[in-house]
mmCIF file of C-alpha atoms in Angstrom:
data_model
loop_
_atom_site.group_PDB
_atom_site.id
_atom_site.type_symbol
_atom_site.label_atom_id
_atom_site.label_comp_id
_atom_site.label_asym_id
_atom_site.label_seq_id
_atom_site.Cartn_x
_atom_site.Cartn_y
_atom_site.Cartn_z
ATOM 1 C CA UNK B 1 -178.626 -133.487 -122.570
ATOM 2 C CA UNK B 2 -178.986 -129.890 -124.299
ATOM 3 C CA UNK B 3 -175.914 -128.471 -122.323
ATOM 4 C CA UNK B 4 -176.075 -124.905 -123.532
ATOM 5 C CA UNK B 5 -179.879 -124.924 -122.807
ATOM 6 C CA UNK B 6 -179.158 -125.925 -119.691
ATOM 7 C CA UNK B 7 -176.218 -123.394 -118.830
ATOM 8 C CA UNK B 8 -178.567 -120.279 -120.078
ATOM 9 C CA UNK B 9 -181.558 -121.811 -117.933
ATOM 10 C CA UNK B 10 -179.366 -122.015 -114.810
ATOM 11 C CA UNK B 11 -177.880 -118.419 -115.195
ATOM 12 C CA UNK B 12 -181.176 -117.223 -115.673
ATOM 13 C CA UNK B 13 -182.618 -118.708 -112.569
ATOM 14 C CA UNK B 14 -179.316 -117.573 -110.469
ATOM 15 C CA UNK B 15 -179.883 -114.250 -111.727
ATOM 16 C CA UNK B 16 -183.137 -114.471 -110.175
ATOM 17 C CA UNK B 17 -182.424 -115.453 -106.958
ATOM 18 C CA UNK B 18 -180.119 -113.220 -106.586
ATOM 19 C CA UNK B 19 -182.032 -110.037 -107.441
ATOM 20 C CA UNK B 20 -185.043 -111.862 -105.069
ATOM 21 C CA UNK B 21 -182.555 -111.604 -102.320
ATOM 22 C CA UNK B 22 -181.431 -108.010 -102.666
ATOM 23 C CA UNK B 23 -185.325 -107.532 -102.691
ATOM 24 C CA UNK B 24 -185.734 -109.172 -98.989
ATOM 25 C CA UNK B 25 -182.479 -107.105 -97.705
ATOM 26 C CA UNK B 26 -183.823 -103.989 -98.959
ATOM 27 C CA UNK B 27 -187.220 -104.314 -97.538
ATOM 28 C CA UNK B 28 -186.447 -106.120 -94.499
ATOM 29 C CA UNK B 29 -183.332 -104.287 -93.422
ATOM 30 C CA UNK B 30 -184.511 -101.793 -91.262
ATOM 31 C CA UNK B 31 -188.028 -103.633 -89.584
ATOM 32 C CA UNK B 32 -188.695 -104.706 -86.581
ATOM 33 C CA UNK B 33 -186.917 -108.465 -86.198
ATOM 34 C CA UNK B 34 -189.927 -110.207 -84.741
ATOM 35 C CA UNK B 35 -191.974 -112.217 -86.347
ATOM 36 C CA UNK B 36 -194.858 -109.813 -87.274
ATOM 37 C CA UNK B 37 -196.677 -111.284 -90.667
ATOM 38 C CA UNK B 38 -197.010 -114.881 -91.441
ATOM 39 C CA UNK B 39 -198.676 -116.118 -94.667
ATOM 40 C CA UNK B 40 -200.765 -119.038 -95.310
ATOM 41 C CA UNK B 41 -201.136 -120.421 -98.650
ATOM 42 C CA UNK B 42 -203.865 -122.823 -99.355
ATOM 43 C CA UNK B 43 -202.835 -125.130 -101.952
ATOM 44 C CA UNK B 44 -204.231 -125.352 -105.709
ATOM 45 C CA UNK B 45 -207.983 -123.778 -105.839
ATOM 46 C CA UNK B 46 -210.472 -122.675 -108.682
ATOM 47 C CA UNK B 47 -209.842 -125.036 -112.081
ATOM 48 C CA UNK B 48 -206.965 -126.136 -110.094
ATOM 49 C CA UNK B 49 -208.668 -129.197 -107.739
ATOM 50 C CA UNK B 50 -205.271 -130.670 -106.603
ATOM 51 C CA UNK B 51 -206.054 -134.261 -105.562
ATOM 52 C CA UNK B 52 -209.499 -135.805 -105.905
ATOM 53 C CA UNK B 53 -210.850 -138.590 -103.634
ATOM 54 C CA UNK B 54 -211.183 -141.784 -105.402
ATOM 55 C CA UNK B 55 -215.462 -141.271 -105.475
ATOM 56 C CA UNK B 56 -214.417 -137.887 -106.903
ATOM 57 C CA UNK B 57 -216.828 -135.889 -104.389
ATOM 58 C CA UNK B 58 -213.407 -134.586 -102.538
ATOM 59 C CA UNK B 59 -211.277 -132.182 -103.532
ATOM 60 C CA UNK B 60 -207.570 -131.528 -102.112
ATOM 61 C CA UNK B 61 -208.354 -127.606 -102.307
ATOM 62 C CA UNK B 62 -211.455 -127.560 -100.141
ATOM 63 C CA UNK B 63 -209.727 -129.117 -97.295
ATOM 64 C CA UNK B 64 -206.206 -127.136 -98.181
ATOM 65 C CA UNK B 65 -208.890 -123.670 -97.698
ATOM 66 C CA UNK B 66 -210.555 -124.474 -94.821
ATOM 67 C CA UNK B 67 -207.145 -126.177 -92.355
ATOM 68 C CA UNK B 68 -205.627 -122.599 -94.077
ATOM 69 C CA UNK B 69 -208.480 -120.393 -92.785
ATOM 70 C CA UNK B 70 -208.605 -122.473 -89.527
ATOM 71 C CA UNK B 71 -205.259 -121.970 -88.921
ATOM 72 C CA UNK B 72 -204.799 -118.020 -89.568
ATOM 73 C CA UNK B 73 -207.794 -117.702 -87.388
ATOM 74 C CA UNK B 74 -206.159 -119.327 -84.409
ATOM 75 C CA UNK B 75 -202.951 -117.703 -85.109
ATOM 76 C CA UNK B 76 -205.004 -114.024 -85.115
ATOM 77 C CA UNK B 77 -206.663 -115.059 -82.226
ATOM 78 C CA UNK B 78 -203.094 -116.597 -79.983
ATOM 79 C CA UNK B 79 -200.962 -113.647 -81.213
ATOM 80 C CA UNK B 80 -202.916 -110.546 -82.356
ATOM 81 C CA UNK B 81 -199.829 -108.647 -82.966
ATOM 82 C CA UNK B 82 -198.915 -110.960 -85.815
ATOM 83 C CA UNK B 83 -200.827 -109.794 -88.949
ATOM 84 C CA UNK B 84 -202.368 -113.191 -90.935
ATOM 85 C CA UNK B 85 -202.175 -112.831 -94.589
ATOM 86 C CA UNK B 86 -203.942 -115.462 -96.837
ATOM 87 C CA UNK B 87 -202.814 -115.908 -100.489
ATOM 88 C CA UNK B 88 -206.754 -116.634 -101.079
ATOM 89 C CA UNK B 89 -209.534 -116.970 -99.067
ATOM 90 C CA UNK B 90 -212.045 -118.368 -101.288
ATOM 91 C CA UNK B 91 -212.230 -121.204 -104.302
ATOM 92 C CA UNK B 92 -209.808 -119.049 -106.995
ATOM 93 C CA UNK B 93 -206.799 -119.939 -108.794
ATOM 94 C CA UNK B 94 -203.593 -118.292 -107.812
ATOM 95 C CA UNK B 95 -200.274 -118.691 -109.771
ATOM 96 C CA UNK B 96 -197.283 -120.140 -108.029
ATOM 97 C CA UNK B 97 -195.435 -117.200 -108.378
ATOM 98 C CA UNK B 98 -198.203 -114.975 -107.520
ATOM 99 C CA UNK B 99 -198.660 -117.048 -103.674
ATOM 100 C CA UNK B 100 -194.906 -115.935 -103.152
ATOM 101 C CA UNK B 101 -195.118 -112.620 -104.498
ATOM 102 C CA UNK B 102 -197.619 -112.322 -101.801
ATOM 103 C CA UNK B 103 -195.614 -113.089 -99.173
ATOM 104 C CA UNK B 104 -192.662 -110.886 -100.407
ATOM 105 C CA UNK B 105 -194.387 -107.671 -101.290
ATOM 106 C CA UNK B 106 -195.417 -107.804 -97.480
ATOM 107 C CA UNK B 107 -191.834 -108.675 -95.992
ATOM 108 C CA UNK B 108 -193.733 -111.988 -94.530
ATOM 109 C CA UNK B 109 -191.322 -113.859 -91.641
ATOM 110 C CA UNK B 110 -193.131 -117.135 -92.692
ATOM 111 C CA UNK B 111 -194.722 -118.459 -95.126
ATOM 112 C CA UNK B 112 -197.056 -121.788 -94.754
ATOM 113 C CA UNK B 113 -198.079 -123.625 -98.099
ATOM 114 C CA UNK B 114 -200.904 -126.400 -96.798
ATOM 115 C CA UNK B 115 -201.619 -129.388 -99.355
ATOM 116 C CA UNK B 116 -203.407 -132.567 -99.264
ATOM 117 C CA UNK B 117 -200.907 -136.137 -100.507
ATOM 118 C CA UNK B 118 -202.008 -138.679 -103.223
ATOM 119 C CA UNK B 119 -200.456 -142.041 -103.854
ATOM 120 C CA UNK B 120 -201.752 -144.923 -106.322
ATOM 121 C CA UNK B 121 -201.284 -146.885 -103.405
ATOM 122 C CA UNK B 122 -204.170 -146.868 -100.837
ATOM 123 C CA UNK B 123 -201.775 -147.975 -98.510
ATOM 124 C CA UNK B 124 -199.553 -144.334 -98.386
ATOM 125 C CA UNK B 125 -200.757 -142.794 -95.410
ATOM 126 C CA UNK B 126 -199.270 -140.154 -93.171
ATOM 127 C CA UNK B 127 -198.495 -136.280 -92.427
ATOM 128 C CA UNK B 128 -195.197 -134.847 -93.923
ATOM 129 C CA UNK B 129 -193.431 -131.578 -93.731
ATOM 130 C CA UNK B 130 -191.236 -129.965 -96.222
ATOM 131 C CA UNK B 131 -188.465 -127.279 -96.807
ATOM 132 C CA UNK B 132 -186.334 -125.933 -100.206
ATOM 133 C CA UNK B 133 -183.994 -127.980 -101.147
ATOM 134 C CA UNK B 134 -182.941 -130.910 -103.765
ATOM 135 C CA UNK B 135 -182.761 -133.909 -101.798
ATOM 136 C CA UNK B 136 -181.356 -135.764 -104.762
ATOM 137 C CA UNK B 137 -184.383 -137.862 -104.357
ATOM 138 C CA UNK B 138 -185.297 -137.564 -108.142
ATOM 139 C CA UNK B 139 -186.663 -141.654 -108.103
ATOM 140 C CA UNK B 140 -188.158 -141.356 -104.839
ATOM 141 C CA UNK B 141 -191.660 -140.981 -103.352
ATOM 142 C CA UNK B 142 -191.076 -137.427 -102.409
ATOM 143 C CA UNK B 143 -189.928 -136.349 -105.813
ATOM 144 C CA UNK B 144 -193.438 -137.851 -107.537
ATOM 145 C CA UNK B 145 -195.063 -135.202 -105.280
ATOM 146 C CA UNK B 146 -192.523 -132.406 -105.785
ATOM 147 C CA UNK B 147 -193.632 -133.217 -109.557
ATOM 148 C CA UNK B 148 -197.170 -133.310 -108.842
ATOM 149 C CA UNK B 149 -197.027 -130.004 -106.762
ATOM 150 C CA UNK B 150 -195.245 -127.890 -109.459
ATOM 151 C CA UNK B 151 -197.283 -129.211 -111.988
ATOM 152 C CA UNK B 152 -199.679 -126.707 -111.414
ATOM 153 C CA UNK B 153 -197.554 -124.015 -113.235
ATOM 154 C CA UNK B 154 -199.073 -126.141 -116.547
ATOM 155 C CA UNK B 155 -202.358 -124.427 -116.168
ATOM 156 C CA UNK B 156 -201.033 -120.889 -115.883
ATOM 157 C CA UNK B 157 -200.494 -118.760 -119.321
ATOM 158 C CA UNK B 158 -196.574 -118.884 -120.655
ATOM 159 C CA UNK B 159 -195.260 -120.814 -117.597
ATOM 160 C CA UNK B 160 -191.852 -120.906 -119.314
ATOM 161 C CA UNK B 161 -191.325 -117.369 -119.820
ATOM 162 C CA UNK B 162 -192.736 -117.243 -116.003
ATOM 163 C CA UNK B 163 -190.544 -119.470 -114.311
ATOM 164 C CA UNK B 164 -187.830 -119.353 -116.626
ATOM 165 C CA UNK B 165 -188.329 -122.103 -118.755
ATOM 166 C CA UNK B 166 -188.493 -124.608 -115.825
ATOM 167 C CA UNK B 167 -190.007 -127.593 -116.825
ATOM 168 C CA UNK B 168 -191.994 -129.437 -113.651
ATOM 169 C CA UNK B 169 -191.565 -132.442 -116.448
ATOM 170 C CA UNK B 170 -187.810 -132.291 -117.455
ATOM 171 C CA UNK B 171 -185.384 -133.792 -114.752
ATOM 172 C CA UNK B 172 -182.708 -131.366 -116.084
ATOM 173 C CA UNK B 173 -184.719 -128.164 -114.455
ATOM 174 C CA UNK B 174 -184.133 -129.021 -111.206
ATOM 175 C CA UNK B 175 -180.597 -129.140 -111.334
ATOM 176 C CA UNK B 176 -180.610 -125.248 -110.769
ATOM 177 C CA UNK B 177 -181.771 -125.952 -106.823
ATOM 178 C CA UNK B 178 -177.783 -126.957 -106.660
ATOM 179 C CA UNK B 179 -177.141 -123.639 -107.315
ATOM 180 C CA UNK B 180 -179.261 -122.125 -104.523
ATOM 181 C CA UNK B 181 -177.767 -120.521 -100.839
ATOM 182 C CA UNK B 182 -180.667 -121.146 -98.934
ATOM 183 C CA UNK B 183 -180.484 -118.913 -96.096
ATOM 184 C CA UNK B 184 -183.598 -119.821 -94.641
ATOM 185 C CA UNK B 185 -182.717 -122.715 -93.663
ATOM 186 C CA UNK B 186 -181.996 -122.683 -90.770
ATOM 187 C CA UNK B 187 -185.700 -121.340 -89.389
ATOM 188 C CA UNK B 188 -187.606 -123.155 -92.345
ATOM 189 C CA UNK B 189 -185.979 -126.520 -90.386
ATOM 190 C CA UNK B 190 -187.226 -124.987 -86.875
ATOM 191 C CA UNK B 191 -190.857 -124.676 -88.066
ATOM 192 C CA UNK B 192 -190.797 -128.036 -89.712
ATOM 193 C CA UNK B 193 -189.753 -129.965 -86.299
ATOM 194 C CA UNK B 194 -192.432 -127.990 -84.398
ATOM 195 C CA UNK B 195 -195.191 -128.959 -86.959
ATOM 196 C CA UNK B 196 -193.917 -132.303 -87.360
ATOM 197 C CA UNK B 197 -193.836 -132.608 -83.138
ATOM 198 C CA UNK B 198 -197.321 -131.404 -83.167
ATOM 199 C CA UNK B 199 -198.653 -132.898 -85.784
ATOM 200 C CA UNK B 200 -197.688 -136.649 -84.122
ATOM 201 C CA UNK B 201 -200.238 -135.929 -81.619
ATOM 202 C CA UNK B 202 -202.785 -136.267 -83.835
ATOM 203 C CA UNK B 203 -205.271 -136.773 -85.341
ATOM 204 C CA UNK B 204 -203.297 -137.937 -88.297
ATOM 205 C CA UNK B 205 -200.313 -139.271 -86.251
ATOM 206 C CA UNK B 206 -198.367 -140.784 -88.761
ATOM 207 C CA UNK B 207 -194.860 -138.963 -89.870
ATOM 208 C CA UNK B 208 -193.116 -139.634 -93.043
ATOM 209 C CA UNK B 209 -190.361 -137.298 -91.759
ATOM 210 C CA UNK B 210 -189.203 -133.919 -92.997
ATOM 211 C CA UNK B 211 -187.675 -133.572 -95.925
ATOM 212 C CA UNK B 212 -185.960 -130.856 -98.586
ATOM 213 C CA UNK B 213 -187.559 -130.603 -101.726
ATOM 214 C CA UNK B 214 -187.874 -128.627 -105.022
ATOM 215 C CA UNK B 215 -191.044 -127.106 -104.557
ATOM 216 C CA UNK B 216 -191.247 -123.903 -106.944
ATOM 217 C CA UNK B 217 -193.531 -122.370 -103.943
ATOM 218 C CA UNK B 218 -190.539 -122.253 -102.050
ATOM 219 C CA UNK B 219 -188.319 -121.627 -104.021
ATOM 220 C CA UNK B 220 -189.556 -117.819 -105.151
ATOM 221 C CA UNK B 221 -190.531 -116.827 -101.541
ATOM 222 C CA UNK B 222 -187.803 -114.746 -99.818
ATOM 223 C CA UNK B 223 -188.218 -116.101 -95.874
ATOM 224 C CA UNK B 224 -188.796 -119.482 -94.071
ATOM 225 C CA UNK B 225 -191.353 -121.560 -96.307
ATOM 226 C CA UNK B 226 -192.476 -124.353 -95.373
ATOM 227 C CA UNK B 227 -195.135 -126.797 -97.035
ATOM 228 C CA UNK B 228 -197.451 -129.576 -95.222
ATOM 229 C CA UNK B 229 -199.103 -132.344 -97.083
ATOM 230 C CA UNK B 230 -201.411 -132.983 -94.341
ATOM 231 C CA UNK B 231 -202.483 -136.453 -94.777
ATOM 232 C CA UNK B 232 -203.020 -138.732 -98.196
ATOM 233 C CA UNK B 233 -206.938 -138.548 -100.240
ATOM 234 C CA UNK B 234 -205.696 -142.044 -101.458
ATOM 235 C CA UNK B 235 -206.091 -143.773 -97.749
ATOM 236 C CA UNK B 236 -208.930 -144.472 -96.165
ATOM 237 C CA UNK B 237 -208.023 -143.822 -92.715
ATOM 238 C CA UNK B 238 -206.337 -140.336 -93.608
ATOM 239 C CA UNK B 239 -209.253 -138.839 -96.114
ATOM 240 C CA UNK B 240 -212.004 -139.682 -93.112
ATOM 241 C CA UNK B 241 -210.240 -137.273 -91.270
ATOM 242 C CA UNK B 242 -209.573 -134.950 -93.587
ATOM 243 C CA UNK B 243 -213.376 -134.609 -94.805
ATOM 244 C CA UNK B 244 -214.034 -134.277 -91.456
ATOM 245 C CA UNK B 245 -214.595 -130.572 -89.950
ATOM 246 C CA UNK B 246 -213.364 -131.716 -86.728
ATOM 247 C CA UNK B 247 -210.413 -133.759 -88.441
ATOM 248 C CA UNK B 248 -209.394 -129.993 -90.301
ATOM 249 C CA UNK B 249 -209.633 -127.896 -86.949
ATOM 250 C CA UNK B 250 -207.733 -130.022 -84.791
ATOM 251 C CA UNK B 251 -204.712 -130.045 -87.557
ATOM 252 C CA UNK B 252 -204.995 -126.169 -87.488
ATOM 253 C CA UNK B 253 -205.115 -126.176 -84.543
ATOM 254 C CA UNK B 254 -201.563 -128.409 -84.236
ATOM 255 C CA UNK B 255 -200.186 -126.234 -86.690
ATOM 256 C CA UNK B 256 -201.032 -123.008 -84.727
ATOM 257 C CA UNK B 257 -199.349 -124.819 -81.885
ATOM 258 C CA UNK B 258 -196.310 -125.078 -83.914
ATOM 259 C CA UNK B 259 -196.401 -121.578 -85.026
ATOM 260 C CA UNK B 260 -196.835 -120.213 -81.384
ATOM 261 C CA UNK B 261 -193.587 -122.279 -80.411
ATOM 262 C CA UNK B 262 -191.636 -121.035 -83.378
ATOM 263 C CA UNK B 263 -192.510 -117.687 -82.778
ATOM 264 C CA UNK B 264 -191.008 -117.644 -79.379
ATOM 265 C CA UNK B 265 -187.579 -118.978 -80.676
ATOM 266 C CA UNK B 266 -187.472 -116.707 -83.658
ATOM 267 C CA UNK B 267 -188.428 -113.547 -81.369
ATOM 268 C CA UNK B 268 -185.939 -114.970 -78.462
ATOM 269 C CA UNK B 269 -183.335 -115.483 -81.143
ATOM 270 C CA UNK B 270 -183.827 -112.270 -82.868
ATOM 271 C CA UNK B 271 -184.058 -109.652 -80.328
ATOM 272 C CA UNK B 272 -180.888 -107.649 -80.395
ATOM 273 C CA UNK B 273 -182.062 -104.415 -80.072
ATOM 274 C CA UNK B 274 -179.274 -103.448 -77.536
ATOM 275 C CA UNK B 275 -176.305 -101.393 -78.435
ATOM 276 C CA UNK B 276 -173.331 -103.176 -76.889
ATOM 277 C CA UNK B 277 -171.351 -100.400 -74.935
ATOM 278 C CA UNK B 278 -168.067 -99.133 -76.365
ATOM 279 C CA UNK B 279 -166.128 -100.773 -73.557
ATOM 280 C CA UNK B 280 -167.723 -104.191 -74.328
ATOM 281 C CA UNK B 281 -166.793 -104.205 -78.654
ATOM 282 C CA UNK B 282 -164.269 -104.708 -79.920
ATOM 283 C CA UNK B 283 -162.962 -105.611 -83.342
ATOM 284 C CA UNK B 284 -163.962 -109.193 -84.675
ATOM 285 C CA UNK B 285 -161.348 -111.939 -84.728
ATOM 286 C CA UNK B 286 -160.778 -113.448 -87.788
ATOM 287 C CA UNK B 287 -160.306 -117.473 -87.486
ATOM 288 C CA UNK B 288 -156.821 -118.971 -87.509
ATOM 289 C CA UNK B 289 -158.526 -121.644 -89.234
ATOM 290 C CA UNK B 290 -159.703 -122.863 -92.359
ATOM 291 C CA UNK B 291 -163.380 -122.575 -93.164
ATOM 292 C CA UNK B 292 -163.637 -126.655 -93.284
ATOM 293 C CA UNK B 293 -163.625 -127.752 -89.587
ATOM 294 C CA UNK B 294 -164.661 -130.981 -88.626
ATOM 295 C CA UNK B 295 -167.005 -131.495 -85.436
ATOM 296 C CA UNK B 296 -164.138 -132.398 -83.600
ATOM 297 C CA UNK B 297 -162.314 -128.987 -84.538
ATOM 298 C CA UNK B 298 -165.057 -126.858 -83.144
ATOM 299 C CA UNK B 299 -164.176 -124.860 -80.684
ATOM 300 C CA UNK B 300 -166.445 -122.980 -78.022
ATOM 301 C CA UNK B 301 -167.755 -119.442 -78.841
ATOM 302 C CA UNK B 302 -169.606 -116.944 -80.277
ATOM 303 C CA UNK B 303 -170.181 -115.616 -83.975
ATOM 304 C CA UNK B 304 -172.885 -115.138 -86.665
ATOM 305 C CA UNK B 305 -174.308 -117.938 -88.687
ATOM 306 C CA UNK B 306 -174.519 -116.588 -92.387
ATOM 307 C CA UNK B 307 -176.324 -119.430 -94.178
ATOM 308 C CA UNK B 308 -176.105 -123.192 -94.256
ATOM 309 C CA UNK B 309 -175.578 -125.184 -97.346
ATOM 310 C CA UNK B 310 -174.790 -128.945 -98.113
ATOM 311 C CA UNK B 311 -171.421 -128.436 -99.107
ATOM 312 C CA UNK B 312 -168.011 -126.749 -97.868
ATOM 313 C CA UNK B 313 -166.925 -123.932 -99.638
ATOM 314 C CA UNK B 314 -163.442 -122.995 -100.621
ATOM 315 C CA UNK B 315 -161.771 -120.214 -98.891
ATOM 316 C CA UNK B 316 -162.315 -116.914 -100.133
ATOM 317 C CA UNK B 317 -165.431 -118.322 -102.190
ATOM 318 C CA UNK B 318 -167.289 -115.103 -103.479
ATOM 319 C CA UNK B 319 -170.436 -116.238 -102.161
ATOM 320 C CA UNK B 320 -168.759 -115.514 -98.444
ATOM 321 C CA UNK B 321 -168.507 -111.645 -99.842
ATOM 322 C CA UNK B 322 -164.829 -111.027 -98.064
ATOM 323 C CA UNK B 323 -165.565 -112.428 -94.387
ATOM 324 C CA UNK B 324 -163.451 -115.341 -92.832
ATOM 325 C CA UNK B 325 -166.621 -118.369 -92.169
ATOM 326 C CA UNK B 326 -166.280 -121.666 -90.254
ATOM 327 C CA UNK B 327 -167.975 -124.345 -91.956
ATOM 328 C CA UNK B 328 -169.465 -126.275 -88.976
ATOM 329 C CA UNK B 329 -170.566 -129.582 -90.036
ATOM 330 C CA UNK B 330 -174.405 -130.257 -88.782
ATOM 331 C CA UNK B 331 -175.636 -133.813 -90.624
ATOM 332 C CA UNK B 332 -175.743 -133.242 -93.983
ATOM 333 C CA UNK B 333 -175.361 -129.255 -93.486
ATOM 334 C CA UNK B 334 -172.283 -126.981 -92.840
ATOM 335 C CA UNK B 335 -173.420 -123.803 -90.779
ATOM 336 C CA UNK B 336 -171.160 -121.093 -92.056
ATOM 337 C CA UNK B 337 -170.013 -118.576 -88.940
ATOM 338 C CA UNK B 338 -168.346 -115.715 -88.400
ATOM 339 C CA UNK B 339 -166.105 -116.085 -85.450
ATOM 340 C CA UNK B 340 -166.334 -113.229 -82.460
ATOM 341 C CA UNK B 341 -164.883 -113.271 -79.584
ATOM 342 C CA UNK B 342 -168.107 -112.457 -77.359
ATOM 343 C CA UNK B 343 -171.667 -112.355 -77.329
ATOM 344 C CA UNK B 344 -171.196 -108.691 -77.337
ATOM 345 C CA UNK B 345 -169.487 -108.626 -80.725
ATOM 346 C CA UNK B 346 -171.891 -111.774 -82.690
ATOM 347 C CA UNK B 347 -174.551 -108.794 -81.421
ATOM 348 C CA UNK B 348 -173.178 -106.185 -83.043
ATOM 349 C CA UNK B 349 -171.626 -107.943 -86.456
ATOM 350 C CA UNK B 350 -175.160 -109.232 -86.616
ATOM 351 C CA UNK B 351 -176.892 -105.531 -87.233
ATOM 352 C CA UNK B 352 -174.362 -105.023 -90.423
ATOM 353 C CA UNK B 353 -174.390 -109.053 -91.937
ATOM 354 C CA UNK B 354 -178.072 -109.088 -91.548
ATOM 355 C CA UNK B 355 -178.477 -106.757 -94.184
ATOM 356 C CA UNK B 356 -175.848 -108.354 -96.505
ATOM 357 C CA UNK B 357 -176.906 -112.161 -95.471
ATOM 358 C CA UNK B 358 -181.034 -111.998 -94.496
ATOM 359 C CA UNK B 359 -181.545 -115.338 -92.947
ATOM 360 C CA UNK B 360 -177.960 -114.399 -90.657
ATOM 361 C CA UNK B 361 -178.200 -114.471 -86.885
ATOM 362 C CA UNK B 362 -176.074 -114.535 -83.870
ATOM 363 C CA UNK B 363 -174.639 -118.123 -82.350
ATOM 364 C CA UNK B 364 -173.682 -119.911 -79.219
ATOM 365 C CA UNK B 365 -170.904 -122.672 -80.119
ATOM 366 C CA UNK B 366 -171.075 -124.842 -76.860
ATOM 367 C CA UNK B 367 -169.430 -128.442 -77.161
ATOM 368 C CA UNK B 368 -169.416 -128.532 -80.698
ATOM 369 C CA UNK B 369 -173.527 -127.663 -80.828
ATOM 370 C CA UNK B 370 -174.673 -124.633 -82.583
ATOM 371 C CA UNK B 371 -177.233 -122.724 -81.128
ATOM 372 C CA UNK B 372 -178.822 -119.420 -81.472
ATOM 373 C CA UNK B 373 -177.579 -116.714 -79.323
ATOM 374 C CA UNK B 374 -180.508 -115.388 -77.034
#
């Protein structure tokens, strides 16, 4: 292992994230909180075919283009005060980086990557969702397409000075998503489960689950991402549909479905528009306890979820930037929160950590289950 190569590759990519955050806090700080622009990012295009049917006369980015037009049309169409923004519309190639500058430069709420599986197994079939994270699935299924998906930085000009020297090749790179605070989380999840619940009812109906993966798209966008592999070109049942018009509308039409739910629970949970009258604030409590509680240690209340990660952090970890956090243990996740004493307060501490934490938002802690504050 080149240790010092890998200790310069890291900072540089922490430096990066960090300086893509201050980006989203700046330009998101003082907008509206609903969900007003969603993105939609077909997969591969132009030299770029993605995955080819096994006769060769399909191509993963004519399907990705048309369930990605499908859907922003239905989403215009259900909620015309959401503007759709395509990272292309026709058969180009578009850098990784460039799909989530996209999406950044227009202070997007969501961003939808839509991609077609492969397998060398005709017998792979199935619908999948995916948010950023390493899943420390590096011999796994998933991680063959997290390889195959970032790939596609090969064909762009000086991908290492790019992305930092990542290498979609080199095991080593990924280590670096270790390193990341994803505070998207949290709604990236929520927008998964609805597309994987709507998804299930058809017409691919299979679910291989939703998982966390490395995907570079993801990584470099600055708001819930999410990407789809709709269904495998490798199996025969999944690629009829697929090349189907009919098979590609009804999936757009699922994940427009999806989107309309999540909408309603981001705007619900992200209204707080309210001043809280001075007879109602007061100052926030600081926890008694440490920031490692156990699910039996969680006691009823109200506060503001900062970020979730997969591990507890010490207290006074810089990363908490001077507040007292809970670590509330959620599967494999500890939701970091704030403690206030009421609904009033997680209201108010919200306007001031949302512009120092941008995926933050006000909670409900109600027999040990975390919920967002409405």
């Amino acid at each position: 292992m080149k240790t010092s190569g890998c200790i310069c590759k890291i900072a540089l990519l922490s430096i990066f994230f960090a300086a893509s955050t201050a980006f989203a806090v700046t330009a998101s700080a003082d907008d509206d909180l609903r969900l007003r622009t969603v993105v939609i990012d077909a997969g591969h295009g132009g030299h770029d075919p993605g995955c080819v049917s096994r006769d060769g006369r399909v191509k993963e980015k004519d399907i990705n283009l048309d369930i990605a037009l499908k859907l922003g049309s239905g989403i215009a169409s259900a909620c015309p005060d959401v503007k759709v923004i395509y990272t292309r519309k026709t058969d180009v190639f578009v850098p990784l980086n460039t799909r989530a500058d996209i999406a950044n430069r227009n202070n997007a709420n969501l961003f939808i990557s839509i991609h077609v599986n492969a397998a060398t197994s005709t017998q792979a079939h199935g619908f999948s969702t995916h948010i950023l994270g390493n899943s420390n699935d590096r011999f796994s299924d998933n991680m063959d397409v997290v390889r195959r998906e970032n790939s596609v930085i090969l064909l762009e000009e000086d991908y290492t000075t790019t992305y930092q020297g990542f290498d979609p090749n080199d095991p080593e790179s990924f280590i670096f998503f270790n390193l990341m605070q994803n505070a998207y989380y949290e709604q990236s999840l929520t927008y998964a489960a609805e597309a994987d619940k709507q998804l299930k009812k058809g017409p691919v109906t299979h679910s291989r689950g939703i998982s966390q993966n490395a995907f570079l798209v993801l990584w470099k966008t600055t708001m819930p991402a999410v990407l789809v592999e709709t269904g495998f070109m490798s199996n025969a049942a999944d690629i009829k549909i697929l090349n189907s018009s009919e098979g590609r509308s009804e999936i757009a039409r699922r994940l427009c479905d999806a989107f309309k739910a999540f909408k309603v629970k981001y705007d619900a949970s992200l209204d707080y528009a309210a001043e809280p009258s001075a007879a109602e604030s007061s100052s926030v409590r600081k926890p008694e306890d440490s920031p490692a509680e156990t699910p039996a240690a969680v006691r009823d209340g109200y506060g503001v979820q900062i970020f979730a990660l997969s591990k507890k952090l010490p207290a006074g970890d810089a990363s908490l930037k001077g507040y007292e956090a809970d670590a509330v243990k959620a599967g494999s996740m500890y939701k970091y929160i704030i403690r206030c004493n009421t609904a009033d307060e997680a209201r108010k501490l919200f306007r001031k950590t949302r512009k120092e934490f941008p995926g933050s938002f006000p909670v409900q802690i109600r027999s040990g289950k975390v919920s967002a504050l409405k």
